[in-house]
Amino acid sequence: MDAYNKYEAVIGLECHVQLLTHTKMYSSDIAEYGAIPNTNVSVVTLGHPGTLPVVNKKALEFAVKLGIATHATIREHNEFARKNYFYADLPKGYQITQDKTPICNGGYIEAKLKDGQTLKVALTRIHMEEDAGKSLHDIDPYDTLIDLNRAGTPLLEIVTEPDLRSGEEAYAYLTEVRKLVRYLDICDGNMEEGSLRCDANISVRLKGATAYGKKVEVKNMNSFRNVQRAIDFEVKRHIDLIEKGETISVETRSFNAEKGETFSLRSKESANDYRYFPEPDLQPINVSKTYIEEVKKTMPTLPSQLFQTYTASYHLSEYDANQIIENKEIAAYYDQIIKHTSNYKSAANWILGAIKSYLNENAVHINQFNIEPNRIAEIICLIDENTISSTAARETIFPALIKNSSKSPKELATELDLIQNSNSNELQDIVNTVLSKFPEKVAEFKNGKTGLQGFFVGEVMRLSKGKADPKLLNQLIQTSLNN
Ligand code: ADP
Ligand code: MG
C-alpha cells in the first residue's frame, strides 16, 4: 500500500445550484419541478426569432445572497455571454451564461470533517446561467424523449479551487453547500431531483510536488456518497496507472453507482469549442454597493453564526450544536424552545433525543410535528423544578403529549399521577420504613459499604410508586444513614 501513500489527490468541484425562483432565468415561464413535460415552454425558452430574454431579478438577488454568505467579492459590472453548442435538449442552440465576468469571485466555504477539523475551501467563482432541458433515455425503449420544462431554469455554478484532497473532504464540502443554500432559501438542495448537481475534477501528484497532474472530470453522480465513491475510485485508478508507467488521458467520465466504477464518456480532444461571445440581447447588469447592502439586510442567520451562538453563548458541545444546525427546521424549532427556557443543554437533549427519535421512527418531518416548542420548554421547567422526573417526562408525558397535544404537560402529569412527591415529611416516613425493614443492610452501610445507598433509594422509589423526588430522596437517605 506504500505506493498510495506517495501520492496526494487534487480535487476541484463544480456545483450547479438550481434556484427556487418562481420563474425562469430569462423568461416568465414557470420554473417548477415535476410539471407535465413541455408545458412551461414559451417562445422565449424555445429561442424563437424576435424574442428577447430578460434577467430574473430574484435570481440575481439569490446570487448576491450566496456571494455574501461565501465572503466573495461581488462584481459590479456583470455581462452575459452565449455558450454555443448543439444538443437536442438545448432549443436555442446556446446557453446564456457568464463567461469572463462571474458575479462572484473568491470567497470560501468552511466545512467540518469527521475528526472535528475545519476545512476551508476556497472558491474560484460563482456565476449565473440557465439550465438545458432534459433528455429522457429510459422511458421509451427506442427513442430518447425531450422535456424542455427545465430549459431556462436559473442556476448558480459554484466552482472551487483545486483545494480538496480526498473524497471525504468533497463529501464534507458538499454537505456544507447544501446546508448553506437551504438556510439561504435559494435552492432545495435535493440531489435526487437534480436541483443540486456536482462534477468532480480529479488528479493526483506526488506528495510535495507543486505542479498539478492531468485531470479527469467525473459527471452524473446523484448523491454526495457517490461523489465520494467516484473520487476514491478515480484516485486509486490514477495512482495504479502512474505506477504502471502509463499516462492519464484527459477526459470526461461518468459514474456507475451499481458497480462503483467510473467509465470514459469522451476525451477532451473532442471537447466542444463553445465559441463564447457577449450576449447581444441583454444589457450588462450593474450590481451597486447600495443594492448589496440592501440584500445584506434580508440575510437569514447562517449555520456558521448559529454555531457560534450555540457554542459560545449557550455552551452546547460542538457536536450537539452541529447536530441541531444540520437541519434548518430543527434549528428553528430549537430556537423556539429556548425562547421559553434558558436550560439550553436540556433543550438540545430533547431535540436530539426524544424528538429526533420520534421523527425518525415515524418518518415525520419536524414541520409536521404536533407538539408546540413551548410545550417542550414547559416539560423542561417541570423537570428542573422537580415537579416531574425526567424518566416520567420522557417515557410517559412526551408520548402522551404526542397523542393529545391540546393538554399542557402539567395537566397530563396530574392526570397520569406523575407529579413527584416533594413532601419531605411523607418521604421521610417511607425512608424510615425502609431502613427499619433492612437493619443488616443499614449496618453494612455504616461499616463502609456506601454503595448500598442505591439499594435504599430503589426501595423507597418502589414504595412511593416512582414518584419520590430523587434529589430530595437521596438527601433524606444520606442524612438518616449518617445519624
Ligand atoms: P476546465 O477548463 O477543464 O473546465 P477549469 O480550469 O475551468 O477546467 O477548472 C474546473 C475545475 O477543475 C475547478 O474546480 C478547478 O479547481 C479544478 N481543477 C483544475 N485543475 C485541476 C487539476 N489538475 N486537478 C484537479 N482539479 C483541477
Ligand atoms: Mg470549467
Coordinates of C-alpha atoms and ligand atoms in Angstrom, one line a residue:
M1 CA 0.0 0.0 0.0
D2 CA 3.1 2.2 0.2
A3 CA 2.6 3.3 -3.4
Y4 CA -0.7 5.0 -2.5
N5 CA 0.9 7.0 0.3
K6 CA 3.4 8.6 -2.0
Y7 CA 0.6 10.4 -3.8
E8 CA -1.8 13.1 -3.0
A9 CA -5.2 13.7 -4.6
V10 CA -6.1 17.1 -6.0
I11 CA -9.9 17.8 -6.4
G12 CA -11.9 20.7 -7.6
L13 CA -15.7 20.7 -7.6
E14 CA -18.2 22.4 -9.9
C15 CA -21.7 22.6 -8.3
H16 CA -24.9 23.5 -10.1
V17 CA -27.4 25.0 -7.8
Q18 CA -31.0 25.2 -9.2
L19 CA -32.6 28.3 -7.8
L20 CA -36.0 28.4 -6.1
T21 CA -37.4 31.2 -8.2
H22 CA -40.9 31.2 -9.4
T23 CA -40.0 31.8 -13.0
K24 CA -37.1 31.0 -15.3
M25 CA -33.8 32.8 -15.6
Y26 CA -34.6 34.9 -18.7
S27 CA -38.3 34.4 -19.2
S28 CA -41.6 34.4 -17.4
D29 CA -42.1 30.6 -17.8
I30 CA -42.8 28.9 -14.6
A31 CA -39.7 27.1 -13.2
E32 CA -41.3 24.3 -11.2
Y33 CA -40.1 20.7 -10.9
G34 CA -42.3 17.9 -11.9
A35 CA -44.8 19.7 -14.2
I36 CA -46.3 17.8 -17.1
P37 CA -43.5 17.7 -19.7
N38 CA -43.1 20.5 -22.2
T39 CA -45.8 22.7 -20.6
N40 CA -43.7 25.5 -19.2
V41 CA -42.1 26.3 -22.6
S42 CA -42.8 29.7 -24.2
V43 CA -41.3 31.1 -27.4
V44 CA -38.5 32.7 -25.3
T45 CA -37.5 29.4 -23.8
L46 CA -37.5 28.0 -27.4
G47 CA -35.4 30.9 -28.6
H48 CA -37.8 31.8 -31.5
P49 CA -36.6 34.7 -33.7
G50 CA -37.7 38.0 -32.4
T51 CA -38.0 37.0 -28.7
L52 CA -35.9 38.7 -26.1
P53 CA -34.5 37.4 -22.8
V54 CA -35.0 39.5 -19.6
V55 CA -32.9 38.8 -16.4
N56 CA -34.8 37.4 -13.5
K57 CA -34.3 39.8 -10.6
K58 CA -34.9 37.2 -7.9
A59 CA -32.1 35.0 -9.4
L60 CA -29.7 38.0 -9.3
E61 CA -30.7 38.6 -5.6
F62 CA -30.1 34.9 -4.8
A63 CA -26.6 35.1 -6.5
V64 CA -25.8 38.2 -4.3
K65 CA -27.0 36.3 -1.2
L66 CA -24.8 33.4 -1.9
G67 CA -21.9 35.7 -2.6
I68 CA -22.4 37.5 0.7
A69 CA -22.7 34.1 2.6
T70 CA -19.4 32.8 1.0
H71 CA -17.4 36.0 1.6
A72 CA -16.9 36.5 -2.1
T73 CA -16.2 39.7 -4.0
I74 CA -19.4 40.7 -5.8
R75 CA -18.8 42.2 -9.2
E76 CA -20.4 45.5 -10.1
H77 CA -20.3 45.2 -13.9
N78 CA -21.9 41.9 -15.0
E79 CA -22.1 40.8 -18.6
F80 CA -23.8 37.8 -20.0
A81 CA -22.3 35.5 -22.7
R82 CA -23.5 32.9 -25.1
K83 CA -22.1 29.4 -24.8
N84 CA -22.8 27.8 -28.1
Y85 CA -23.2 24.0 -28.6
F86 CA -25.6 21.8 -30.4
Y87 CA -27.7 19.4 -28.4
A88 CA -31.2 18.1 -28.7
D89 CA -32.2 19.5 -25.2
L90 CA -30.8 22.9 -25.9
P91 CA -33.5 24.5 -28.1
K92 CA -31.8 27.9 -28.6
G93 CA -28.5 26.3 -29.6
Y94 CA -26.8 28.2 -26.9
Q95 CA -26.9 28.8 -23.1
I96 CA -26.9 32.3 -21.7
T97 CA -24.2 32.3 -19.0
Q98 CA -21.5 34.5 -17.6
D99 CA -18.1 33.9 -19.0
K100 CA -15.4 36.5 -18.2
T101 CA -17.5 38.4 -15.6
P102 CA -18.8 35.9 -13.0
I103 CA -21.0 37.7 -10.4
C104 CA -18.8 36.4 -7.5
N105 CA -15.0 35.9 -7.3
G106 CA -13.1 34.3 -4.5
G107 CA -14.6 33.7 -1.1
Y108 CA -14.7 30.4 0.7
I109 CA -16.9 27.8 2.4
E110 CA -16.0 26.1 5.7
A111 CA -16.8 22.5 6.2
K112 CA -16.5 20.2 9.2
L113 CA -14.6 16.9 8.8
K114 CA -15.4 13.7 10.7
D115 CA -12.4 14.3 13.0
G116 CA -13.8 17.7 14.0
Q117 CA -11.3 19.6 11.9
T118 CA -12.5 22.6 9.9
L119 CA -11.8 22.6 6.2
K120 CA -11.7 26.0 4.5
V121 CA -12.4 25.5 0.8
A122 CA -11.5 28.5 -1.4
L123 CA -14.0 29.3 -4.2
T124 CA -12.8 30.4 -7.7
R125 CA -16.1 31.9 -8.8
I126 CA -19.9 31.7 -8.8
H127 CA -21.7 32.6 -12.0
M128 CA -25.3 32.8 -13.1
E129 CA -26.6 30.7 -16.0
E130 CA -29.6 28.8 -17.3
D131 CA -30.2 25.1 -17.4
A132 CA -30.7 23.0 -20.5
G133 CA -33.8 20.7 -21.0
K134 CA -33.8 17.1 -20.0
S135 CA -33.2 14.1 -22.3
L136 CA -35.1 11.1 -21.0
H137 CA -33.4 7.9 -22.2
D138 CA -35.1 5.3 -20.1
I139 CA -38.9 5.9 -20.7
D140 CA -39.2 4.8 -24.3
P141 CA -37.3 1.7 -25.4
Y142 CA -36.5 3.0 -28.8
D143 CA -36.3 6.8 -28.6
T144 CA -34.9 9.5 -26.4
L145 CA -37.6 11.8 -25.2
I146 CA -37.1 15.5 -24.5
D147 CA -38.6 17.6 -21.7
L148 CA -37.9 21.3 -22.2
N149 CA -39.5 22.4 -18.9
R150 CA -36.1 22.6 -17.3
A151 CA -34.6 24.6 -20.2
G152 CA -34.0 28.1 -19.0
T153 CA -34.4 27.4 -15.3
P154 CA -31.9 29.6 -13.2
L155 CA -28.7 28.1 -12.0
L156 CA -25.7 29.3 -10.0
E157 CA -22.5 27.4 -10.7
I158 CA -20.1 27.3 -7.7
V159 CA -16.5 26.5 -8.8
T160 CA -13.9 25.6 -6.2
E161 CA -10.1 26.0 -6.3
P162 CA -8.4 22.6 -6.6
D163 CA -8.1 22.6 -2.8
L164 CA -9.8 19.3 -1.8
R165 CA -7.6 16.3 -1.1
S166 CA -10.0 13.4 -0.6
G167 CA -13.4 12.0 -1.3
E168 CA -14.2 12.6 2.4
E169 CA -13.4 16.3 2.1
A170 CA -15.5 16.6 -1.0
Y171 CA -18.4 15.0 0.9
A172 CA -18.0 17.4 3.8
Y173 CA -17.8 20.4 1.4
L174 CA -21.0 19.3 -0.5
T175 CA -22.9 18.8 2.8
E176 CA -22.0 22.4 3.7
V177 CA -23.0 23.7 0.3
R178 CA -26.4 22.1 0.6
K179 CA -26.9 23.4 4.2
L180 CA -25.9 26.9 3.1
V181 CA -28.3 27.1 0.1
R182 CA -31.1 25.6 2.2
Y183 CA -30.6 28.2 5.0
L184 CA -30.5 30.9 2.4
D185 CA -33.7 29.5 0.9
I186 CA -32.3 29.8 -2.6
C187 CA -32.3 26.1 -3.5
D188 CA -34.0 23.0 -2.1
G189 CA -30.7 21.1 -2.2
N190 CA -32.3 17.9 -3.5
M191 CA -29.7 16.0 -5.4
E192 CA -32.0 13.2 -6.4
E193 CA -34.3 15.6 -8.2
G194 CA -31.2 17.2 -9.7
S195 CA -31.6 20.6 -8.0
L196 CA -28.1 20.3 -6.7
R197 CA -25.6 18.7 -9.1
C198 CA -21.9 18.3 -8.9
D199 CA -19.0 17.5 -11.3
A200 CA -15.7 16.4 -9.8
N201 CA -12.3 17.3 -11.3
I202 CA -9.7 14.9 -10.1
S203 CA -5.9 14.4 -10.5
V204 CA -3.1 13.0 -8.4
R205 CA 0.5 14.1 -7.9
L206 CA 3.5 13.0 -5.8
K207 CA 3.3 14.5 -2.3
G208 CA 5.4 17.6 -2.2
A209 CA 5.1 18.3 -5.9
T210 CA 3.9 21.8 -6.9
A211 CA 2.6 21.1 -10.4
Y212 CA -0.8 19.5 -10.9
G213 CA -1.2 16.2 -12.6
K214 CA -3.5 15.6 -15.6
K215 CA -7.2 15.8 -14.5
V216 CA -10.3 14.0 -15.5
E217 CA -13.8 15.3 -14.9
V218 CA -16.5 12.9 -13.5
K219 CA -20.2 13.6 -14.0
N220 CA -23.5 12.0 -13.3
M221 CA -23.3 11.3 -9.6
N222 CA -26.7 11.5 -7.9
S223 CA -25.7 11.6 -4.2
F224 CA -22.9 13.0 -2.1
R225 CA -21.9 9.5 -1.2
N226 CA -21.5 8.7 -4.9
V227 CA -19.3 11.7 -5.4
Q228 CA -17.1 10.5 -2.6
R229 CA -17.1 6.9 -4.1
A230 CA -16.3 8.2 -7.6
I231 CA -13.4 10.3 -6.3
D232 CA -12.0 7.4 -4.3
F233 CA -12.2 5.2 -7.3
E234 CA -10.6 7.7 -9.6
V235 CA -7.7 8.5 -7.3
K236 CA -6.8 4.8 -7.0
R237 CA -7.2 4.3 -10.7
H238 CA -4.8 7.3 -11.4
I239 CA -2.2 6.0 -9.0
D240 CA -2.4 2.5 -10.4
L241 CA -1.9 3.8 -13.9
I242 CA 1.0 6.1 -13.0
E243 CA 2.7 3.2 -11.0
K244 CA 2.4 1.1 -14.2
G245 CA 4.2 3.8 -16.1
E246 CA 1.0 4.7 -18.1
T247 CA -0.3 8.2 -18.7
I248 CA -3.7 9.6 -17.6
S249 CA -5.9 10.6 -20.5
V250 CA -7.6 13.9 -20.0
E251 CA -11.3 13.0 -20.4
T252 CA -14.8 13.3 -19.1
R253 CA -16.0 10.2 -17.2
S254 CA -19.3 9.1 -15.8
F255 CA -20.0 7.1 -12.6
N256 CA -21.8 3.8 -12.4
A257 CA -23.2 3.6 -8.9
E258 CA -24.0 -0.1 -9.0
K259 CA -20.5 -1.1 -10.0
G260 CA -18.9 1.7 -8.0
E261 CA -16.8 2.5 -11.1
T262 CA -16.2 5.3 -13.5
F263 CA -16.1 4.9 -17.2
S264 CA -15.0 7.1 -20.1
L265 CA -17.6 9.3 -21.8
R266 CA -15.4 11.4 -24.1
S267 CA -11.9 12.6 -24.4
K268 CA -11.1 16.3 -24.1
E269 CA -9.6 16.3 -27.6
S270 CA -13.1 16.0 -29.0
A271 CA -14.4 18.5 -26.4
N272 CA -16.6 21.3 -27.6
D273 CA -15.3 24.8 -28.5
Y274 CA -18.1 26.8 -27.1
R275 CA -17.4 30.0 -29.1
Y276 CA -18.3 32.3 -26.2
F277 CA -19.3 35.8 -27.2
P278 CA -21.2 38.6 -25.4
E279 CA -24.9 38.1 -25.4
P280 CA -26.2 40.8 -27.7
D281 CA -29.8 40.7 -26.4
L282 CA -29.0 41.5 -22.7
Q283 CA -27.7 44.7 -21.2
P284 CA -24.9 44.3 -18.7
I285 CA -26.2 44.5 -15.2
N286 CA -24.9 46.8 -12.6
V287 CA -24.8 45.5 -9.0
S288 CA -24.4 48.6 -6.9
K289 CA -23.0 48.7 -3.4
T290 CA -26.3 50.1 -2.2
Y291 CA -28.1 47.1 -3.6
I292 CA -25.7 44.7 -1.9
E293 CA -26.3 46.4 1.4
E294 CA -30.0 46.0 0.9
V295 CA -29.7 42.3 0.3
K296 CA -27.5 42.1 3.3
K297 CA -30.4 43.3 5.5
T298 CA -32.5 40.4 4.3
M299 CA -29.9 37.7 5.1
P300 CA -31.1 34.9 7.4
T301 CA -29.0 33.7 10.3
L302 CA -26.4 31.3 8.7
P303 CA -25.3 28.0 10.0
S304 CA -21.8 29.4 11.0
Q305 CA -23.4 32.2 13.0
L306 CA -25.8 29.7 14.7
F307 CA -22.8 27.5 15.6
Q308 CA -21.1 30.5 17.2
T309 CA -24.2 31.3 19.3
Y310 CA -24.9 27.8 20.3
T311 CA -21.3 27.0 21.4
A312 CA -20.2 30.4 22.8
S313 CA -23.4 31.7 24.3
Y314 CA -25.4 28.6 25.0
H315 CA -22.4 26.4 25.9
L316 CA -23.6 23.5 23.8
S317 CA -20.9 21.0 22.7
E318 CA -19.7 21.4 19.2
Y319 CA -21.1 18.0 18.4
D320 CA -24.6 18.9 19.7
A321 CA -24.5 22.3 18.0
N322 CA -23.7 20.7 14.6
Q323 CA -26.3 18.1 15.1
I324 CA -29.0 20.7 15.6
I325 CA -27.8 23.1 12.8
E326 CA -27.6 20.3 10.3
N327 CA -31.2 20.8 9.6
K328 CA -32.6 24.3 9.3
E329 CA -36.1 23.4 10.5
I330 CA -34.7 21.5 13.5
A331 CA -32.6 24.6 14.4
A332 CA -35.7 26.8 14.1
Y333 CA -37.6 24.5 16.4
Y334 CA -34.7 24.6 18.9
D335 CA -34.7 28.4 18.8
Q336 CA -38.4 28.4 19.6
I337 CA -37.9 26.1 22.7
I338 CA -35.2 28.3 24.1
K339 CA -37.4 31.3 23.9
H340 CA -39.3 29.8 26.8
T341 CA -36.4 28.2 28.8
S342 CA -32.8 29.0 29.4
N343 CA -31.9 25.4 30.0
Y344 CA -30.1 25.2 26.6
K345 CA -28.5 21.9 27.3
S346 CA -31.7 20.2 28.2
A347 CA -33.5 21.7 25.2
A348 CA -30.7 20.3 23.0
N349 CA -31.1 16.9 24.6
W350 CA -34.8 16.9 24.0
I351 CA -34.3 17.7 20.3
L352 CA -31.5 15.3 19.7
G353 CA -33.0 12.5 21.9
A354 CA -36.8 12.0 22.2
I355 CA -37.9 14.3 19.4
K356 CA -35.5 13.2 16.7
S357 CA -36.1 9.5 17.6
Y358 CA -39.8 10.0 17.3
L359 CA -39.5 11.8 14.0
N360 CA -37.2 9.2 12.6
E361 CA -39.1 6.2 13.8
N362 CA -42.4 7.6 12.5
A363 CA -41.0 9.3 9.3
V364 CA -42.5 12.6 10.4
H365 CA -40.9 15.9 9.3
I366 CA -40.3 18.4 12.1
N367 CA -42.7 20.8 10.3
Q368 CA -45.5 18.2 10.8
F369 CA -44.5 17.6 14.5
N370 CA -47.7 18.3 16.5
I371 CA -46.0 19.4 19.8
E372 CA -45.5 23.1 20.1
P373 CA -41.9 24.1 21.1
N374 CA -43.2 25.9 24.2
R375 CA -44.7 22.6 25.5
I376 CA -41.2 21.1 25.4
A377 CA -39.9 24.1 27.3
E378 CA -42.7 23.5 29.8
I379 CA -41.6 19.9 30.3
I380 CA -38.0 21.1 30.9
C381 CA -39.2 23.6 33.5
L382 CA -41.3 20.9 35.3
I383 CA -38.2 18.6 35.5
D384 CA -36.0 21.5 36.6
E385 CA -38.3 22.4 39.5
N386 CA -38.5 18.7 40.4
T387 CA -42.3 18.5 39.7
I388 CA -41.8 15.5 37.5
S389 CA -38.9 13.1 37.0
S390 CA -37.0 13.1 33.7
T391 CA -37.9 9.5 33.2
A392 CA -41.6 10.1 33.6
A393 CA -41.3 13.1 31.2
R394 CA -39.5 11.1 28.5
E395 CA -41.3 7.8 28.8
T396 CA -44.9 8.9 29.7
I397 CA -45.6 12.6 29.3
F398 CA -43.9 13.1 26.0
P399 CA -45.8 10.2 24.3
A400 CA -49.0 11.3 26.0
L401 CA -48.4 14.8 24.6
I402 CA -48.0 13.5 21.1
K403 CA -51.4 11.8 21.4
N404 CA -53.0 14.8 23.0
S405 CA -51.2 18.0 22.2
S406 CA -54.1 20.2 23.4
K407 CA -53.3 19.5 27.0
S408 CA -50.4 21.0 28.9
P409 CA -47.6 18.8 30.2
K410 CA -48.6 19.8 33.7
E411 CA -52.2 18.7 33.1
L412 CA -51.1 15.4 31.7
A413 CA -48.7 14.8 34.6
T414 CA -51.5 15.4 37.0
E415 CA -53.9 13.2 35.1
L416 CA -51.3 10.4 34.9
D417 CA -50.4 10.8 38.5
L418 CA -46.8 11.6 37.8
I419 CA -46.4 14.7 40.0
Q420 CA -43.3 13.9 42.2
N421 CA -43.6 13.7 45.9
S422 CA -41.5 16.5 47.2
N423 CA -43.2 16.4 50.6
S424 CA -40.2 15.7 52.9
N425 CA -42.4 14.5 55.8
E426 CA -44.1 11.9 53.7
L427 CA -40.9 10.8 52.1
Q428 CA -39.1 10.7 55.5
D429 CA -41.8 8.3 56.7
I430 CA -41.1 6.0 53.8
V431 CA -37.4 6.2 54.3
N432 CA -37.8 5.2 57.9
T433 CA -40.0 2.3 57.0
V434 CA -37.4 1.0 54.5
L435 CA -34.4 1.5 56.9
S436 CA -36.2 -0.4 59.7
K437 CA -37.0 -3.2 57.2
F438 CA -33.3 -3.8 56.4
P439 CA -31.3 -3.4 59.7
E440 CA -28.5 -5.7 58.4
K441 CA -28.0 -3.6 55.3
V442 CA -28.0 -0.4 57.4
A443 CA -25.3 -1.9 59.5
E444 CA -23.3 -2.8 56.4
F445 CA -23.7 0.7 55.1
K446 CA -22.4 2.1 58.3
N447 CA -19.4 -0.3 58.1
G448 CA -18.4 1.4 54.9
K449 CA -20.5 -0.3 52.1
T450 CA -21.7 3.0 50.9
G451 CA -22.7 1.5 47.5
L452 CA -25.8 0.3 49.3
Q453 CA -27.3 3.8 49.0
G454 CA -28.7 2.9 45.6
F455 CA -30.5 -0.1 47.1
F456 CA -32.3 2.1 49.7
V457 CA -33.2 4.7 47.0
G458 CA -34.6 1.9 44.9
E459 CA -36.7 0.6 47.7
V460 CA -38.1 4.0 48.6
M461 CA -38.9 4.7 45.0
R462 CA -40.7 1.4 44.8
L463 CA -42.9 2.2 47.8
S464 CA -43.6 5.7 46.5
K465 CA -44.6 4.2 43.1
G466 CA -41.8 6.0 41.4
K467 CA -42.9 9.4 42.4
A468 CA -40.3 10.3 45.0
D469 CA -38.3 13.4 44.0
P470 CA -34.9 11.6 43.6
K471 CA -32.8 14.6 44.7
L472 CA -34.7 15.0 48.0
L473 CA -34.8 11.3 48.5
N474 CA -31.1 11.0 48.2
Q475 CA -30.6 13.8 50.7
L476 CA -33.0 12.2 53.2
I477 CA -31.5 8.8 53.0
Q478 CA -28.0 10.2 53.4
T479 CA -28.9 12.2 56.5
S480 CA -30.8 9.3 58.0
L481 CA -28.0 6.8 57.4
N482 CA -25.3 9.1 58.8
N483 CA -27.1 9.7 62.0
Ligands
ADP1 P1 -11.8 23.2 -17.4 O1 -11.2 24.2 -18.3 O2 -11.4 21.8 -17.7 O3 -13.3 23.3 -17.2 P2 -11.2 24.7 -15.1 O4 -9.9 25.4 -15.0 O5 -12.4 25.5 -15.5 O6 -11.1 23.4 -16.0 O7 -11.5 24.1 -13.7 C1 -12.6 23.4 -13.5 C2 -12.5 22.7 -12.1 O8 -11.4 21.8 -12.0 C3 -12.2 23.7 -10.9 O9 -12.9 23.3 -9.8 C4 -10.7 23.6 -10.7 O10 -10.4 23.8 -9.4 C5 -10.5 22.1 -11.0 N1 -9.1 21.8 -11.4 C6 -8.3 22.5 -12.3 N2 -7.2 21.8 -12.5 C7 -7.2 20.7 -11.7 C8 -6.3 19.6 -11.5 N3 -5.2 19.5 -12.1 N4 -6.8 18.6 -10.7 C9 -8.0 18.6 -10.1 N5 -8.8 19.6 -10.3 C10 -8.5 20.7 -11.1
MG2 MG -14.7 24.7 -16.5

